[in-house]
PDB file of C-alpha atoms in Angstrom:
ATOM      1  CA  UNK A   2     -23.498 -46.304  47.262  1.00  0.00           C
ATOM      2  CA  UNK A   3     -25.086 -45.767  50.375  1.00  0.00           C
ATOM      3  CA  UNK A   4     -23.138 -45.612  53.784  1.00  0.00           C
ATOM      4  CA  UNK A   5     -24.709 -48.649  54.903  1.00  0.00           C
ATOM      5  CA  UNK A   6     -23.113 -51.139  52.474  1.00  0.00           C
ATOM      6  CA  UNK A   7     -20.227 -49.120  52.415  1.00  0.00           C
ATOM      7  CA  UNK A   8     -19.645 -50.308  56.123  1.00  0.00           C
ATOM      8  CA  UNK A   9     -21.227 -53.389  55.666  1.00  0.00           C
ATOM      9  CA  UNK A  10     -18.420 -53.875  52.614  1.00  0.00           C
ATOM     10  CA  UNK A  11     -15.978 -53.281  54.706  1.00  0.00           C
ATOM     11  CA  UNK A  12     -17.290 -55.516  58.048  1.00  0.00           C
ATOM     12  CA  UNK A  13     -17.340 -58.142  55.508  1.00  0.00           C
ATOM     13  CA  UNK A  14     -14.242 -57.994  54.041  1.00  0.00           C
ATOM     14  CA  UNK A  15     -12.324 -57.419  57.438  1.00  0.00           C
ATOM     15  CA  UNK A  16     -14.191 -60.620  58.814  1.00  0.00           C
ATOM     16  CA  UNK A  17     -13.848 -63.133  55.991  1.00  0.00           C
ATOM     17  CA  UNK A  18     -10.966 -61.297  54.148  1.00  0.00           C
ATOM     18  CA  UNK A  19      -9.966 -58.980  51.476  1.00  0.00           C
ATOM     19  CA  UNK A  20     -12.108 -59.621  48.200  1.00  0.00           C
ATOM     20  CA  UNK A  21     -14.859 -61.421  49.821  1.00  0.00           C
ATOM     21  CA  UNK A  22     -17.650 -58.797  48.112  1.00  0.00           C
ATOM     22  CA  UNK A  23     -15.846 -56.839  45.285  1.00  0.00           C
ATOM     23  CA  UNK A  24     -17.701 -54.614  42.924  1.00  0.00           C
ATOM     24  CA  UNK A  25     -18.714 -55.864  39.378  1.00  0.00           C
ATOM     25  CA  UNK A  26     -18.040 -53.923  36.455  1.00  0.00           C
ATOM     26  CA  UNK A  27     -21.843 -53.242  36.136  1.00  0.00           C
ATOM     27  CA  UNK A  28     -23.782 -50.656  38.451  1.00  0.00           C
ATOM     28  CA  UNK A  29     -24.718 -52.377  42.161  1.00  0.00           C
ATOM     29  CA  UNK A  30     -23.382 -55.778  41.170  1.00  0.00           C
ATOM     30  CA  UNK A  31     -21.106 -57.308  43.495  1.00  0.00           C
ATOM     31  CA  UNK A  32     -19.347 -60.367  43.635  1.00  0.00           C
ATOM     32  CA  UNK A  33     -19.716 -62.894  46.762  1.00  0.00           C
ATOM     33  CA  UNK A  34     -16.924 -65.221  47.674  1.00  0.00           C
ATOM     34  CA  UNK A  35     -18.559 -67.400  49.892  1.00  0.00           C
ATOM     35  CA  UNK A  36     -15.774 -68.059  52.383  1.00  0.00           C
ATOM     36  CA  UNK A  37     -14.492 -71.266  52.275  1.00  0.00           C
ATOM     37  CA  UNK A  38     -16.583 -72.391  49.264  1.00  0.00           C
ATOM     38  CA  UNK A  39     -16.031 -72.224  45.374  1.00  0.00           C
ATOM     39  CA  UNK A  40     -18.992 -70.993  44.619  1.00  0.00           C
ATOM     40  CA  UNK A  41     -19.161 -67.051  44.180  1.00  0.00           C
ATOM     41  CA  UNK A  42     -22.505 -65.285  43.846  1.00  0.00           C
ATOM     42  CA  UNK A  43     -24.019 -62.163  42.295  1.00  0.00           C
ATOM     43  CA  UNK A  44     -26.190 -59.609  44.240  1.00  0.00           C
ATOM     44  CA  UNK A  45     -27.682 -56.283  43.164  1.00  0.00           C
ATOM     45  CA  UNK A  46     -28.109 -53.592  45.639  1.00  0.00           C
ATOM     46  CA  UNK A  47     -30.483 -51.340  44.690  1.00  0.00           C
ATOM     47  CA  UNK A  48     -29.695 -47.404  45.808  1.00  0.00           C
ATOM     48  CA  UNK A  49     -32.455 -48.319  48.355  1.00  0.00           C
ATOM     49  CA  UNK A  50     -30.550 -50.812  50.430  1.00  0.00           C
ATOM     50  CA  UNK A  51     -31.130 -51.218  53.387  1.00  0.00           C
ATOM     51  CA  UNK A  52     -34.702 -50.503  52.894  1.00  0.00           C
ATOM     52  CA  UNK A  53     -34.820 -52.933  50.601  1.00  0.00           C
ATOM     53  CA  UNK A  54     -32.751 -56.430  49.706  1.00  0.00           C
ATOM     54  CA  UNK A  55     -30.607 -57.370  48.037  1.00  0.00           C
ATOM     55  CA  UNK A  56     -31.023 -59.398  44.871  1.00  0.00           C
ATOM     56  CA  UNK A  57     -29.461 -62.553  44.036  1.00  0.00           C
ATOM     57  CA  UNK A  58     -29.101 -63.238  40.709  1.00  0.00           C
ATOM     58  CA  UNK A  59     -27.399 -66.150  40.581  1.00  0.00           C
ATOM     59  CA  UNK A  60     -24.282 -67.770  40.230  1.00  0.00           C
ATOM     60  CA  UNK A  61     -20.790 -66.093  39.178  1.00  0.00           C
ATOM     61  CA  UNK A  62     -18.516 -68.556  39.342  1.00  0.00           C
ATOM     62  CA  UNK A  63     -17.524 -72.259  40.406  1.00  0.00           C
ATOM     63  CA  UNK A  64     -15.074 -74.552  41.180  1.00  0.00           C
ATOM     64  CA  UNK A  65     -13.878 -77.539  39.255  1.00  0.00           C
ATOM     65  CA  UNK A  66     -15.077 -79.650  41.940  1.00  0.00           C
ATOM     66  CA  UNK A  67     -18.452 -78.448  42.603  1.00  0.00           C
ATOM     67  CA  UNK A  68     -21.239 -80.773  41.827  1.00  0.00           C
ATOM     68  CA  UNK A  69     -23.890 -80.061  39.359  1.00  0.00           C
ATOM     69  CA  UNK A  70     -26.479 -78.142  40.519  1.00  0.00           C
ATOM     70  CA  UNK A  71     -25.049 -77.032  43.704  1.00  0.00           C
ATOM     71  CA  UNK A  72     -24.786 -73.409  42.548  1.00  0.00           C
ATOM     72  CA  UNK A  73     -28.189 -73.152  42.192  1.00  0.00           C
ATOM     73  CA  UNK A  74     -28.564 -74.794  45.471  1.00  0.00           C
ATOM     74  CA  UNK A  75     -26.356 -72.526  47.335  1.00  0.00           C
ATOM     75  CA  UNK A  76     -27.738 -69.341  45.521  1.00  0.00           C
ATOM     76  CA  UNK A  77     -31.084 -70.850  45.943  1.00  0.00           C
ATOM     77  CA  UNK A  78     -30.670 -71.240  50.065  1.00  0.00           C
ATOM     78  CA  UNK A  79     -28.821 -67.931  49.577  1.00  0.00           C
ATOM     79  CA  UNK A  80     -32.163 -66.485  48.619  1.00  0.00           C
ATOM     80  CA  UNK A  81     -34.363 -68.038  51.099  1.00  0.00           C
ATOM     81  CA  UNK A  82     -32.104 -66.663  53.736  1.00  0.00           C
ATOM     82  CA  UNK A  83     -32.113 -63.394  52.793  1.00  0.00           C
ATOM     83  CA  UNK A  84     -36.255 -63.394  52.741  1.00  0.00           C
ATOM     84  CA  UNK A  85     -36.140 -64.674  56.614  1.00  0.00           C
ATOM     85  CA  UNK A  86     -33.423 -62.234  57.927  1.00  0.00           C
ATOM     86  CA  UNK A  87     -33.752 -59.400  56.043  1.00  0.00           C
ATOM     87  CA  UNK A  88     -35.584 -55.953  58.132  1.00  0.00           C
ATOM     88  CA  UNK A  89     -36.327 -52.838  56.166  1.00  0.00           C
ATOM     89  CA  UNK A  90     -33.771 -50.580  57.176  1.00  0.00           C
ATOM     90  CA  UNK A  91     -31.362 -53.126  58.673  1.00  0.00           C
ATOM     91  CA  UNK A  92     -27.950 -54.430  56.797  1.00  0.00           C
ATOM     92  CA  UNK A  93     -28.374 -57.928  56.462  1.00  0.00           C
ATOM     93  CA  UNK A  94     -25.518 -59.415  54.684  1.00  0.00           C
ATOM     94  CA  UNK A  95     -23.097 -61.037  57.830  1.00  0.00           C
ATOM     95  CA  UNK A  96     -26.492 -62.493  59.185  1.00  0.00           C
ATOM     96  CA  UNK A  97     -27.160 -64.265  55.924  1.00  0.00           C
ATOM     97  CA  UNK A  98     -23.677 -65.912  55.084  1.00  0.00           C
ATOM     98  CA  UNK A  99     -23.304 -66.768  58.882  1.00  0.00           C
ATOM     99  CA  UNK A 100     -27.072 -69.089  58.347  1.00  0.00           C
ATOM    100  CA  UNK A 101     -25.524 -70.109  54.401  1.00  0.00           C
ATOM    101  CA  UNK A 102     -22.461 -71.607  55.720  1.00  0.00           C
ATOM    102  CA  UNK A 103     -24.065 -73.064  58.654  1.00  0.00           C
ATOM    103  CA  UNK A 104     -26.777 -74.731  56.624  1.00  0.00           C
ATOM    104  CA  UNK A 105     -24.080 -75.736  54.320  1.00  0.00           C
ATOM    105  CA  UNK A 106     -21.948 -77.486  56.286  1.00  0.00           C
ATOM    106  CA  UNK A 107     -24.705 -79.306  58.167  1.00  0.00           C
ATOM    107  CA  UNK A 108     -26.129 -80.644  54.668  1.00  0.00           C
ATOM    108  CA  UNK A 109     -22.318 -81.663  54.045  1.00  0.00           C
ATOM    109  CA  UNK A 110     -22.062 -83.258  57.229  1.00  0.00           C
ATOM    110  CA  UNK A 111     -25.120 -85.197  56.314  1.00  0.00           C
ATOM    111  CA  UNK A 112     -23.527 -86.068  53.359  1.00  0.00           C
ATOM    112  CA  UNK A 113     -20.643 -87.809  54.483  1.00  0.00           C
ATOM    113  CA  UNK A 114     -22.572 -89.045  57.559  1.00  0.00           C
ATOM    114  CA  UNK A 115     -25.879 -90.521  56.581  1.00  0.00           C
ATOM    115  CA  UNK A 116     -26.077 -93.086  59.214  1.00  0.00           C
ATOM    116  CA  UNK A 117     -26.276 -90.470  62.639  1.00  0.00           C
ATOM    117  CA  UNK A 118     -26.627 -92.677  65.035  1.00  0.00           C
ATOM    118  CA  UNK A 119     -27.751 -91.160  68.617  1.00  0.00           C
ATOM    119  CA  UNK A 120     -28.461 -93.484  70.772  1.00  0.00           C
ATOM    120  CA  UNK A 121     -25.866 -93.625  72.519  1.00  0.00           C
ATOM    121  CA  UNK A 122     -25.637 -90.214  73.236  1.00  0.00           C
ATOM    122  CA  UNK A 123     -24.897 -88.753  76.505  1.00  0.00           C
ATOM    123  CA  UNK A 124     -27.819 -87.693  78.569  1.00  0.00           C
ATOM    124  CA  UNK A 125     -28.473 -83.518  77.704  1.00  0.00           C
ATOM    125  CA  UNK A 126     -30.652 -82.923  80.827  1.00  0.00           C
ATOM    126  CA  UNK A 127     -27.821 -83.962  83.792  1.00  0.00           C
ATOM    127  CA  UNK A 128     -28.197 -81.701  86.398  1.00  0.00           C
ATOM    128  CA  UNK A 129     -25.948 -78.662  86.942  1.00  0.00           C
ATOM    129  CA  UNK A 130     -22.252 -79.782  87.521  1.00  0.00           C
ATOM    130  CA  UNK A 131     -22.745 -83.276  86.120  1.00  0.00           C
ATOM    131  CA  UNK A 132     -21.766 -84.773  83.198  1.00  0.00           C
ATOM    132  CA  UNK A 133     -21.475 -83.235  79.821  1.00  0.00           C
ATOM    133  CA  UNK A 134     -23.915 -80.880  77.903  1.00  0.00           C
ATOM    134  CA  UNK A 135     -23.659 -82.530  74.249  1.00  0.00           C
ATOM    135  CA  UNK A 136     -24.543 -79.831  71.791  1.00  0.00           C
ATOM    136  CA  UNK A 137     -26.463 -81.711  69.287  1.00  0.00           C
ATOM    137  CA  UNK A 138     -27.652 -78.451  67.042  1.00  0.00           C
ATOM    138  CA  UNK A 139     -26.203 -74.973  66.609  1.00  0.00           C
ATOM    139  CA  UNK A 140     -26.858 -73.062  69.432  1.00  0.00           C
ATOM    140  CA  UNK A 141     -29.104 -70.207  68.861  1.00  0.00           C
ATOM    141  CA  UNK A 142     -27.150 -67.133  69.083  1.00  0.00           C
ATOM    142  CA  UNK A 143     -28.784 -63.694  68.608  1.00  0.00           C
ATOM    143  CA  UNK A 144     -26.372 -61.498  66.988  1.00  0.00           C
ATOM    144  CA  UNK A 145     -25.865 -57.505  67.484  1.00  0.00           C
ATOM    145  CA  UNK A 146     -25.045 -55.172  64.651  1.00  0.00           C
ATOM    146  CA  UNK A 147     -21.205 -55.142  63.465  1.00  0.00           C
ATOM    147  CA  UNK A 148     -19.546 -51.443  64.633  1.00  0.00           C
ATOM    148  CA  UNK A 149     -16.252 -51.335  63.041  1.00  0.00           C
ATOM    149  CA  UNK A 150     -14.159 -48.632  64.296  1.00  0.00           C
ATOM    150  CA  UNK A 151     -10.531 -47.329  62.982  1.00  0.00           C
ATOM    151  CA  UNK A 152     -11.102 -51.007  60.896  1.00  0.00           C
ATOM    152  CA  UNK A 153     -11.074 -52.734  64.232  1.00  0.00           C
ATOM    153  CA  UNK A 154     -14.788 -55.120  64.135  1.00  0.00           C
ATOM    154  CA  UNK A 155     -16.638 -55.923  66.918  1.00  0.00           C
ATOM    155  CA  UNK A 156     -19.903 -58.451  66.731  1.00  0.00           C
ATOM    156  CA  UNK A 157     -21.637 -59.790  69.396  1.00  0.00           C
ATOM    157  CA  UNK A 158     -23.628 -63.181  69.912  1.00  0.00           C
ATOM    158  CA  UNK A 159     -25.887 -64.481  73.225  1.00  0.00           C
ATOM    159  CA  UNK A 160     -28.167 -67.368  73.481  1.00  0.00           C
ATOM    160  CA  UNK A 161     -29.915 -68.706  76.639  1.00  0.00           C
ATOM    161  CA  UNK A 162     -27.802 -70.929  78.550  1.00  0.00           C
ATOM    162  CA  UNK A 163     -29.376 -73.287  82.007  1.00  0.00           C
ATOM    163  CA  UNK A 164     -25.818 -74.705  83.135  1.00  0.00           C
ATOM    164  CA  UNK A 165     -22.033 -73.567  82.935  1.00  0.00           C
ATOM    165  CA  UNK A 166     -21.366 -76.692  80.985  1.00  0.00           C
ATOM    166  CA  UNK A 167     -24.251 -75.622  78.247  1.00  0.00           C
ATOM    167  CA  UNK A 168     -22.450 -72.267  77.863  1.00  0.00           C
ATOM    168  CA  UNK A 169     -19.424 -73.529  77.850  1.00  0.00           C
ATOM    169  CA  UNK A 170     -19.855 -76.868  74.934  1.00  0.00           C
ATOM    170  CA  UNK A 171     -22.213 -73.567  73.562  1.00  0.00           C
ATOM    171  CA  UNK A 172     -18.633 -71.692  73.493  1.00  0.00           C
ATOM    172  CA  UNK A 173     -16.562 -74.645  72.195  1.00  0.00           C
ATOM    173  CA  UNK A 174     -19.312 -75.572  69.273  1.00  0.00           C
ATOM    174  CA  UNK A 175     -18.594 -71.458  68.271  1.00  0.00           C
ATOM    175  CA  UNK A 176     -14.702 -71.964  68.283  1.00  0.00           C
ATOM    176  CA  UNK A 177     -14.754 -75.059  66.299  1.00  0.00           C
ATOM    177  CA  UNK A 178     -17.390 -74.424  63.746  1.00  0.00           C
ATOM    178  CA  UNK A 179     -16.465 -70.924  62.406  1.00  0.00           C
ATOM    179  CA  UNK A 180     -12.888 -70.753  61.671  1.00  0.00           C
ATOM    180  CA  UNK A 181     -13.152 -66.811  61.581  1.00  0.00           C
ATOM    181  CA  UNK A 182     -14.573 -66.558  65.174  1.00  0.00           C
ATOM    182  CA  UNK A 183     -11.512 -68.777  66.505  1.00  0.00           C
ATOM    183  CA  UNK A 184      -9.065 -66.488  64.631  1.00  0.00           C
ATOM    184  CA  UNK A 185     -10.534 -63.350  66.025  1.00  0.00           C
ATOM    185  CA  UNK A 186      -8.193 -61.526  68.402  1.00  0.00           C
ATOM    186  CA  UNK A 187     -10.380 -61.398  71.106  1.00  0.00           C
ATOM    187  CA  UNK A 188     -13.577 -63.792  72.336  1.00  0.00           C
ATOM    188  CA  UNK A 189     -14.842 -62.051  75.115  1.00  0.00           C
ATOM    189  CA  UNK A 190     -17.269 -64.026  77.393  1.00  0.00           C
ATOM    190  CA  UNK A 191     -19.690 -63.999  80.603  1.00  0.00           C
ATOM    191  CA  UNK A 192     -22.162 -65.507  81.332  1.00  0.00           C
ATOM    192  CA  UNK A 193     -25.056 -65.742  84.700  1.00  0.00           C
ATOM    193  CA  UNK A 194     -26.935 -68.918  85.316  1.00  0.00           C
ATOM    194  CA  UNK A 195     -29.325 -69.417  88.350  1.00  0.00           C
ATOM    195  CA  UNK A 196     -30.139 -73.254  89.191  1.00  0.00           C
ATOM    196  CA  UNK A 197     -31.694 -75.119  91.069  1.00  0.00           C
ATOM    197  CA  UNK A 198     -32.225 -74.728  95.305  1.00  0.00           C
ATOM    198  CA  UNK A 199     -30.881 -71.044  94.385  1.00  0.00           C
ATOM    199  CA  UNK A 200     -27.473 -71.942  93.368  1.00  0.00           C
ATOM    200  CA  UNK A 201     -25.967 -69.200  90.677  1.00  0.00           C
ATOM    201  CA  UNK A 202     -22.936 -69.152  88.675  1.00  0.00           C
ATOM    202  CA  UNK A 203     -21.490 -66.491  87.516  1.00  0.00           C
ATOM    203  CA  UNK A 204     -18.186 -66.576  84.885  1.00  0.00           C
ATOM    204  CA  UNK A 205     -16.413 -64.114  82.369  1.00  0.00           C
ATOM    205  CA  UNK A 206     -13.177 -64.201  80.346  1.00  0.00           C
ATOM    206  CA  UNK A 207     -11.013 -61.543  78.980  1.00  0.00           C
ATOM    207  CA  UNK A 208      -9.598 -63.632  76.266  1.00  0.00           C
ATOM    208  CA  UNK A 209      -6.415 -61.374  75.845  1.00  0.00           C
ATOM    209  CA  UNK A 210      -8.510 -58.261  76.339  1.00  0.00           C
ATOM    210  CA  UNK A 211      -7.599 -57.149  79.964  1.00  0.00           C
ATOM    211  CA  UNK A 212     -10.701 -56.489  82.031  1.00  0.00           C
ATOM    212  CA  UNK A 213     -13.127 -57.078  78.912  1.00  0.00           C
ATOM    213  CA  UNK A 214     -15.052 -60.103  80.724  1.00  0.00           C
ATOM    214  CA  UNK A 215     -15.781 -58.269  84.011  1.00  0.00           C
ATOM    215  CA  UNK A 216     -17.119 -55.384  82.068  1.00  0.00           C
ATOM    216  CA  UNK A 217     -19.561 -57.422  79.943  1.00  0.00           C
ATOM    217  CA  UNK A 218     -20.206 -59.659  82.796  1.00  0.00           C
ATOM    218  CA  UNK A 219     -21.025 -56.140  85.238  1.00  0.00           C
ATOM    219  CA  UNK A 220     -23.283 -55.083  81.933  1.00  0.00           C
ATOM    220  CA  UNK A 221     -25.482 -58.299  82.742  1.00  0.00           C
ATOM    221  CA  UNK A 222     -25.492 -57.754  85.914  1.00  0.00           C
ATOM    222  CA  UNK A 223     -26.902 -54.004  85.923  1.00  0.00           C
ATOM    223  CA  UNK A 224     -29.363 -55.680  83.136  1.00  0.00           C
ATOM    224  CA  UNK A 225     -30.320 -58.014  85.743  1.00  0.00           C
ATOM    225  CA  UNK A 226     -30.081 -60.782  83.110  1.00  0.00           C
ATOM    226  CA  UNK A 227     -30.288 -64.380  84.360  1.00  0.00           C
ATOM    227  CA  UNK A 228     -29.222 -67.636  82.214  1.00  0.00           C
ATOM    228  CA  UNK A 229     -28.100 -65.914  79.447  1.00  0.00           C
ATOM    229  CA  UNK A 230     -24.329 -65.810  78.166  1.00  0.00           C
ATOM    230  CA  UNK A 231     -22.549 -63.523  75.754  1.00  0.00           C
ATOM    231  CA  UNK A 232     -19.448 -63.483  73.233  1.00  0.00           C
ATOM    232  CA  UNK A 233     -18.232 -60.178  72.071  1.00  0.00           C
ATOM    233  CA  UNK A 234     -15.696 -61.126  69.357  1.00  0.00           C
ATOM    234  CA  UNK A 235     -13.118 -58.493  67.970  1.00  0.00           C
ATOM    235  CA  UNK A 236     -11.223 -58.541  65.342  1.00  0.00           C
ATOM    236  CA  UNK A 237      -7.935 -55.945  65.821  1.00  0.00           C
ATOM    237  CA  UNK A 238      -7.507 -53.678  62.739  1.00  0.00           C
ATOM    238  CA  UNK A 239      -4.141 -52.146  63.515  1.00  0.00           C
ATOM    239  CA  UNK A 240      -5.157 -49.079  65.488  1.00  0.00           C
ATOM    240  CA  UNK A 241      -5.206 -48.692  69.383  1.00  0.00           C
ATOM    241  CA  UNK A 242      -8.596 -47.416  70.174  1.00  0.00           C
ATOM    242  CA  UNK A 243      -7.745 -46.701  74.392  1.00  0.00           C
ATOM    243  CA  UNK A 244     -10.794 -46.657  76.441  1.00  0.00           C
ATOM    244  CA  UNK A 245     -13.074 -46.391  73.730  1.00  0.00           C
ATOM    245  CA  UNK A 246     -13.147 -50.264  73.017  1.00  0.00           C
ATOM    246  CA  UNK A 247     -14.848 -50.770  76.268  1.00  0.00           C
ATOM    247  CA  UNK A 248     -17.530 -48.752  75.566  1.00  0.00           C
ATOM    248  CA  UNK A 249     -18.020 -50.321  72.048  1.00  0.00           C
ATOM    249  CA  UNK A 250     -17.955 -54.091  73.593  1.00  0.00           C
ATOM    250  CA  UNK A 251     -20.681 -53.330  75.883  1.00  0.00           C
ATOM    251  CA  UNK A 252     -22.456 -51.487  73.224  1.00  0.00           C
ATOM    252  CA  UNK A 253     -22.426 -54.727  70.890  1.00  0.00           C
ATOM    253  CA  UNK A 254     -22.785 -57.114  74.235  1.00  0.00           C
ATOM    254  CA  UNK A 255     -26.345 -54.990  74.980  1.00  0.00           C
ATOM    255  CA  UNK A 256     -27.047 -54.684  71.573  1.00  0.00           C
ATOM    256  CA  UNK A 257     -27.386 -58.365  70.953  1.00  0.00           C
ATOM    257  CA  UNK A 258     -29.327 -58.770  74.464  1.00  0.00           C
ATOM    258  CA  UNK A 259     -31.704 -56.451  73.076  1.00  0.00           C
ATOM    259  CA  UNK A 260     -32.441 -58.121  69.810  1.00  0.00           C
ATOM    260  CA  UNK A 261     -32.631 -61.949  71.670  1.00  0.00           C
ATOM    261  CA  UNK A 262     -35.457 -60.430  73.975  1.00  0.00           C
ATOM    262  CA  UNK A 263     -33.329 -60.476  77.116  1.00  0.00           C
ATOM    263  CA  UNK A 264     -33.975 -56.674  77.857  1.00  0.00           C
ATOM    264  CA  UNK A 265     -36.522 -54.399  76.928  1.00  0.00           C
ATOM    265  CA  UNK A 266     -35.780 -51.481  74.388  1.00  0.00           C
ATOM    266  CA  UNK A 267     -38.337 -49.406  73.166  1.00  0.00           C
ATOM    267  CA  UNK A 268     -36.456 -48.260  70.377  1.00  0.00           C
ATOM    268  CA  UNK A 269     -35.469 -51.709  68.914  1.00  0.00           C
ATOM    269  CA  UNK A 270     -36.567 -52.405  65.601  1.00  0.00           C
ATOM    270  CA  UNK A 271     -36.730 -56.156  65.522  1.00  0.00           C
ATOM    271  CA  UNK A 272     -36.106 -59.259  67.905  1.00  0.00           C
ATOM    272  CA  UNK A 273     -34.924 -62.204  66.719  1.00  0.00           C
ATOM    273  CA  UNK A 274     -32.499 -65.572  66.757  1.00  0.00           C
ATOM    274  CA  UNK A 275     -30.035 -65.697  63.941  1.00  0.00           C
TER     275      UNK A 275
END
């Protein structure tokens, strides 16, 4: 087993809990609990991972309430996921059950609301400091690479933001559509916006992480990055890590500005919006 999906094991199973991706009796099978679903998948990584992906082979288990054919649906859009995310060299495996259970609960949503009615929705383009910024569709976060350290994660997220209230219904769409993200320790956030006639807002909050927000927020500054906002989430593993954890949320907070083509990097691999 490479060290790649050793750590990518482990960011897994610290995120969505213990026994999320277990080991199969059989060499580089491994078992997927797709959190909060009944439906478990098999995937073969090949010695080669991450320079190559993973393999799903199909279904290893169900619930007594799944309908038929949704296994092969879910391993199915399992699949396709991995063939748009996945970068030679790159762990892929958070990116890809973040889009699943996204795409998932949308098509469940659909399901149990197949008359969505819109017109009456609030205008989306009221200027700054007006109104309410309805968040019709995910927002399109970029995410950074997961850095677990002393089993402490960290993951970052930004998307391009034109108002406080986008970033902030942007914010509130995160907390209430990913149970794991709302029971992280810490959501770290900041964000710079510059509207119109020159007026700029600037925000950050610690979330229970004492000085976390200015930090990331003084990162976008010295980036010189304009409507853009950033969460850093953590998730605490039991160890103090001092100092150090301010220097691994800006790390993850640049990391994701990087990949969503807000700075330049020479040395990134790959841009793109997860």
């Amino acid at each position: 087993m490479s060290e790649d999906l050793l750590n990518e094991i482990e960011a897994v199973n610290s995120i969505y809990g213990e026994g999320t991706l277990l080991s199969n009796s059989e060499a580089n099978i491994y078992v997927l609990h797709l959190p909060a679903r009944s439906i478990s998948l098999r995937l073969h990584f090949s010695d080669q991972y991450p320079e190559e992906p993973p393999a799903v082979l199909g279904t290893e288990s169900s619930g007594e309430d799944t309908r038929r054919g949704e296994g092969k649906y879910v391993a199915d859009t399992f699949r396709d996921s991995v063939g748009r995310l996945f970068q030679p060299g790159e762990v892929c495996l958070y990116d890809v059950i973040e889009e699943v259970n996204m795409m998932l609960d949308s098509v469940a949503e659909q399901d149990t609301n197949p008359e969505h009615v819109l017109d009456d929705a609030p205008d989306t383009d009221a200027p700054l400091g007006t109104g309410s910024y309805v968040v019709l569709e995910p927002p399109p976060w970029t995410l950074s690479d997961v850095v677990i350290e002393l089993k402490s994660v960290f993951i970052a997220r930004c998307a391009s933001v034109s108002s406080p209230n986008q970033a902030n219904q942007y914010l509130q769409h995160l907390l209430d559509s990913d149970k794991k993200i709302r029971s992280a320790t810490h959501n770290i956030t900041a964000w710079r916006i510059k509207g119109a006639n020159g007026i700029t807002f600037q925000d950050c909050d610690d979330d229970g992480e004492t000085a976390a927000g200015g930090r990331v927020l003084h990162l976008l500054q010295l980036l010189d990055i304009w409507n853009v906002m950033v969460v850093v989430t953590r998730w605490y593993g039991g160890h103090q890590l001092g100092p150090k954890r301010f220097s691994i949320i800006n790390s993850v907070a640049r990391d994701a500005c990087i990949k969503g083509g807000f700075v330049a990097d020479e040395t990134t691999k790959k841009k793109g919006r997860h």
